[in-house]
Amino acid sequence: MRYRKYLISRLDIFIALLLIAAVLYIGYRINVGLHYKWNWKIIPQYLFRYDAENEKWVANLLMQGLFTTIRLSAWGTVLAMFIGTVMGLCRISQSLFKRLVSGTYVELMRNIPPLVLIFIFYFFVSEQFLPVLGVEEFVRNSSWPVQWVMAVLFAPPTLLNEFLSATVTLAVFEGAYITEIVRAGIQSVEKGQWEAACAMGLSKWQQMRYVVLPQAFGRVLPPLTGQFISTIKDSAIVSVISIQELTFQGMELISATYLTFEIWITVALLYLMLTLPCSMIVGRIETYVNRFLSVGLHDFVRRG
Amino acid sequence: MLLIIALMGCFSGCSNEPTPTAPQAESALERVMKQGVLRVGMSTFVPWAMKDKTGRLIGFEIDVATRLAQDMGVNVEFVPTKWAGIIPALITGKFDIIIGGMGILPNRNLKVNFSIPYDYTGMSIVAHKKLAEGFNSLEDFNKPGVSLAARLGSTAVTAARRFMPDATLSLFDDESQAYQELLNGRVYGVVGSAPTPGFQALKYPDKLFLPLSDTFTREPIGFALRKGDVDTLNFVDSWIRVVEEEGWLKERKRYWFDTRLWEPMIQ
């Protein structure tokens, strides 16, 4: 990689000035046109507050929401990876039945608005399915350390059922995109590789496991990381079923304090704090993978 | 998008009528006593229920629910829920009871059981000084071309449709969005439960005013419970009678609605 020195032209300066002017003008309009009383002072206390009783700093509403968002996205991605891998393999399987099942799944998920899916899942699916498992009862009646671990990894016992339904919903939705990533990754491995592996006398499963999948894995890593970022962003949708993640906590705070602009801006910055490092990691992974494989992977199945 | 939420919120309860005793064979009361926890569905709504600076829930409804759990000898757990989906959430067993300033409406009562009223609220309007200049009656607002905002799924919507059918009504998920719309000058007024509209008019005296001197409806407020659960219903009815006679409800109501002593707790 050779870096070219960038020269800042007059046009760049002009455009930058225009942008700054636009931002300032919007701020001015909000101040003057709406008579909006900015009150940034009280925002930090909603991120962290000093607990006088225990003499330490603790996370407050917005940070708690951020942690929930992270948990939700992390578990959602793990589960979606599992679903996506299984379904992705089904998409290219020999059996027509498997292809039909996985095809139906992908088309259904990709053609129904996530909001509608979430409602359907939450009110119909999770209600029939989760109480049967009895997770909540189990956690409620379990010992203190178990409860604590569950609370750190998932959610406090009170909100566990909701959290699990939201995670499953998110995973099933994101899984459709991961399915396509996996399928495209496997199909991008040249036919010659299969043939060579076959010539070595490997069985179908061994060809897949030792030759094709390792190569496919390297190629799908960048889009998978991109999908993780999408999952973080999509997790905001579950605020509609009252999961207490960042967006929901933000809305609740607005209801209580009426600080519409400050809180939405803060929430946006918190999301950026999560997703921007991920984006940089994607860039890193891409250069790394390309160096080893010298194959540019096409950006498949991206959503707008 | 909000419309979708609205429709889902309204219809997810109506379209698929679960059998009244589907989620649990035992009464909610038995379950609460057994688990030692009362789960209360509520939604943020100043000054009924809101989060203070430390993230604790405070407000009139919170006091009521806490006292109810205390008198049962169990812990209380609050489940903050979006207003539009709060009834389906109760029916599907996400919590045992709604204590959230829910107005008793016949069409709601078809889906849930209501306790006797423990509180009364009335609707009032806060209007935009420039747009609604000189408006001082409901008739002034009841004109085509006049736009009003209200919170989705609230009794404010029912009241606005009944008294001002000719005005256009835009609905928002949270009341704060409705007030933001008003401050932006996109609607003539916001219909909401007293005392919030009055508070808003005090907060922005140069932009907003109260066109009506008093509330224009009087609505009973009750606890909502799942259908077919007579025992729990009887318990909460009796409990309301007891605390009513004590004067405790009145005292709490005065603190949250007529004083602003709690303001420093949230700002």
PDB file of N, CA, C and O in Angstrom, chain A residues 85 89 94 98 186 194 197-198 201-214:
ATOM      1  N   THR A  85     -25.165 -20.173   9.309  1.00  0.00           N
ATOM      2  CA  THR A  85     -24.278 -21.222   8.805  1.00  0.00           C
ATOM      3  C   THR A  85     -25.079 -22.448   8.384  1.00  0.00           C
ATOM      4  O   THR A  85     -24.905 -22.977   7.282  1.00  0.00           O
ATOM      5  N   LEU A  89     -25.535 -23.566   4.478  1.00  0.00           N
ATOM      6  CA  LEU A  89     -25.172 -24.878   3.947  1.00  0.00           C
ATOM      7  C   LEU A  89     -26.372 -25.536   3.272  1.00  0.00           C
ATOM      8  O   LEU A  89     -26.228 -26.219   2.257  1.00  0.00           O
ATOM      9  N   GLN A  94     -27.504 -30.606  -1.810  1.00  0.00           N
ATOM     10  CA  GLN A  94     -28.004 -31.387  -2.938  1.00  0.00           C
ATOM     11  C   GLN A  94     -29.507 -31.583  -2.835  1.00  0.00           C
ATOM     12  O   GLN A  94     -30.198 -31.691  -3.834  1.00  0.00           O
ATOM     13  N   LYS A  98     -34.075 -29.232   1.539  1.00  0.00           N
ATOM     14  CA  LYS A  98     -33.271 -28.281   2.312  1.00  0.00           C
ATOM     15  C   LYS A  98     -33.176 -26.946   1.597  1.00  0.00           C
ATOM     16  O   LYS A  98     -33.245 -25.885   2.215  1.00  0.00           O
ATOM     17  N   ILE A 186     -19.215 -19.605   0.132  1.00  0.00           N
ATOM     18  CA  ILE A 186     -18.892 -20.969  -0.293  1.00  0.00           C
ATOM     19  C   ILE A 186     -18.890 -21.057  -1.814  1.00  0.00           C
ATOM     20  O   ILE A 186     -17.997 -21.673  -2.416  1.00  0.00           O
ATOM     21  N   TRP A 194     -12.709 -27.739  -5.425  1.00  0.00           N
ATOM     22  CA  TRP A 194     -13.531 -28.932  -5.159  1.00  0.00           C
ATOM     23  C   TRP A 194     -12.958 -30.140  -5.917  1.00  0.00           C
ATOM     24  O   TRP A 194     -12.806 -31.214  -5.348  1.00  0.00           O
ATOM     25  N   ALA A 197      -9.723 -31.345  -4.485  1.00  0.00           N
ATOM     26  CA  ALA A 197      -9.950 -32.058  -3.232  1.00  0.00           C
ATOM     27  C   ALA A 197     -10.547 -33.427  -3.509  1.00  0.00           C
ATOM     28  O   ALA A 197     -10.205 -34.416  -2.856  1.00  0.00           O
ATOM     29  N   CYS A 198     -11.422 -33.467  -4.494  1.00  0.00           N
ATOM     30  CA  CYS A 198     -12.059 -34.730  -4.871  1.00  0.00           C
ATOM     31  C   CYS A 198     -10.995 -35.690  -5.407  1.00  0.00           C
ATOM     32  O   CYS A 198     -10.975 -36.880  -5.087  1.00  0.00           O
ATOM     33  N   GLY A 201      -9.132 -37.710  -3.110  1.00  0.00           N
ATOM     34  CA  GLY A 201      -9.861 -38.828  -2.523  1.00  0.00           C
ATOM     35  C   GLY A 201     -10.612 -38.443  -1.251  1.00  0.00           C
ATOM     36  O   GLY A 201     -10.960 -39.295  -0.447  1.00  0.00           O
ATOM     37  N   LEU A 202     -10.850 -37.140  -1.070  1.00  0.00           N
ATOM     38  CA  LEU A 202     -11.617 -36.721   0.110  1.00  0.00           C
ATOM     39  C   LEU A 202     -13.107 -36.913  -0.152  1.00  0.00           C
ATOM     40  O   LEU A 202     -13.569 -36.775  -1.280  1.00  0.00           O
ATOM     41  N   SER A 203     -13.831 -37.205   0.903  1.00  0.00           N
ATOM     42  CA  SER A 203     -15.287 -37.345   0.756  1.00  0.00           C
ATOM     43  C   SER A 203     -15.902 -35.937   0.629  1.00  0.00           C
ATOM     44  O   SER A 203     -15.232 -34.937   0.846  1.00  0.00           O
ATOM     45  N   LYS A 204     -17.181 -35.898   0.311  1.00  0.00           N
ATOM     46  CA  LYS A 204     -17.868 -34.627   0.109  1.00  0.00           C
ATOM     47  C   LYS A 204     -17.719 -33.738   1.360  1.00  0.00           C
ATOM     48  O   LYS A 204     -17.417 -32.561   1.279  1.00  0.00           O
ATOM     49  N   TRP A 205     -17.955 -34.340   2.529  1.00  0.00           N
ATOM     50  CA  TRP A 205     -17.890 -33.605   3.791  1.00  0.00           C
ATOM     51  C   TRP A 205     -16.474 -33.120   4.075  1.00  0.00           C
ATOM     52  O   TRP A 205     -16.268 -31.989   4.519  1.00  0.00           O
ATOM     53  N   GLN A 206     -15.476 -33.971   3.769  1.00  0.00           N
ATOM     54  CA  GLN A 206     -14.083 -33.582   4.001  1.00  0.00           C
ATOM     55  C   GLN A 206     -13.666 -32.447   3.062  1.00  0.00           C
ATOM     56  O   GLN A 206     -12.957 -31.529   3.467  1.00  0.00           O
ATOM     57  N   GLN A 207     -14.136 -32.522   1.814  1.00  0.00           N
ATOM     58  CA  GLN A 207     -13.834 -31.441   0.867  1.00  0.00           C
ATOM     59  C   GLN A 207     -14.324 -30.113   1.439  1.00  0.00           C
ATOM     60  O   GLN A 207     -13.608 -29.113   1.435  1.00  0.00           O
ATOM     61  N   MET A 208     -15.559 -30.173   1.951  1.00  0.00           N
ATOM     62  CA  MET A 208     -16.175 -28.985   2.519  1.00  0.00           C
ATOM     63  C   MET A 208     -15.365 -28.505   3.713  1.00  0.00           C
ATOM     64  O   MET A 208     -15.002 -27.339   3.816  1.00  0.00           O
ATOM     65  N   ARG A 209     -15.045 -29.442   4.600  1.00  0.00           N
ATOM     66  CA  ARG A 209     -14.473 -29.076   5.888  1.00  0.00           C
ATOM     67  C   ARG A 209     -13.010 -28.630   5.780  1.00  0.00           C
ATOM     68  O   ARG A 209     -12.620 -27.646   6.410  1.00  0.00           O
ATOM     69  N   TYR A 210     -12.218 -29.341   4.997  1.00  0.00           N
ATOM     70  CA  TYR A 210     -10.777 -29.065   4.997  1.00  0.00           C
ATOM     71  C   TYR A 210     -10.327 -28.118   3.893  1.00  0.00           C
ATOM     72  O   TYR A 210      -9.284 -27.496   4.004  1.00  0.00           O
ATOM     73  N   VAL A 211     -11.105 -28.058   2.816  1.00  0.00           N
ATOM     74  CA  VAL A 211     -10.629 -27.266   1.683  1.00  0.00           C
ATOM     75  C   VAL A 211     -11.473 -26.004   1.470  1.00  0.00           C
ATOM     76  O   VAL A 211     -10.950 -24.888   1.445  1.00  0.00           O
ATOM     77  N   VAL A 212     -12.776 -26.200   1.369  1.00  0.00           N
ATOM     78  CA  VAL A 212     -13.621 -25.077   0.947  1.00  0.00           C
ATOM     79  C   VAL A 212     -13.922 -24.107   2.088  1.00  0.00           C
ATOM     80  O   VAL A 212     -13.716 -22.901   1.962  1.00  0.00           O
ATOM     81  N   LEU A 213     -14.381 -24.649   3.224  1.00  0.00           N
ATOM     82  CA  LEU A 213     -14.798 -23.761   4.316  1.00  0.00           C
ATOM     83  C   LEU A 213     -13.680 -22.836   4.813  1.00  0.00           C
ATOM     84  O   LEU A 213     -13.934 -21.654   5.024  1.00  0.00           O
ATOM     85  N   PRO A 214     -12.442 -23.341   5.009  1.00  0.00           N
ATOM     86  CA  PRO A 214     -11.398 -22.420   5.468  1.00  0.00           C
ATOM     87  C   PRO A 214     -11.195 -21.246   4.519  1.00  0.00           C
ATOM     88  O   PRO A 214     -10.982 -20.123   4.952  1.00  0.00           O
TER      89      PRO A 214
END
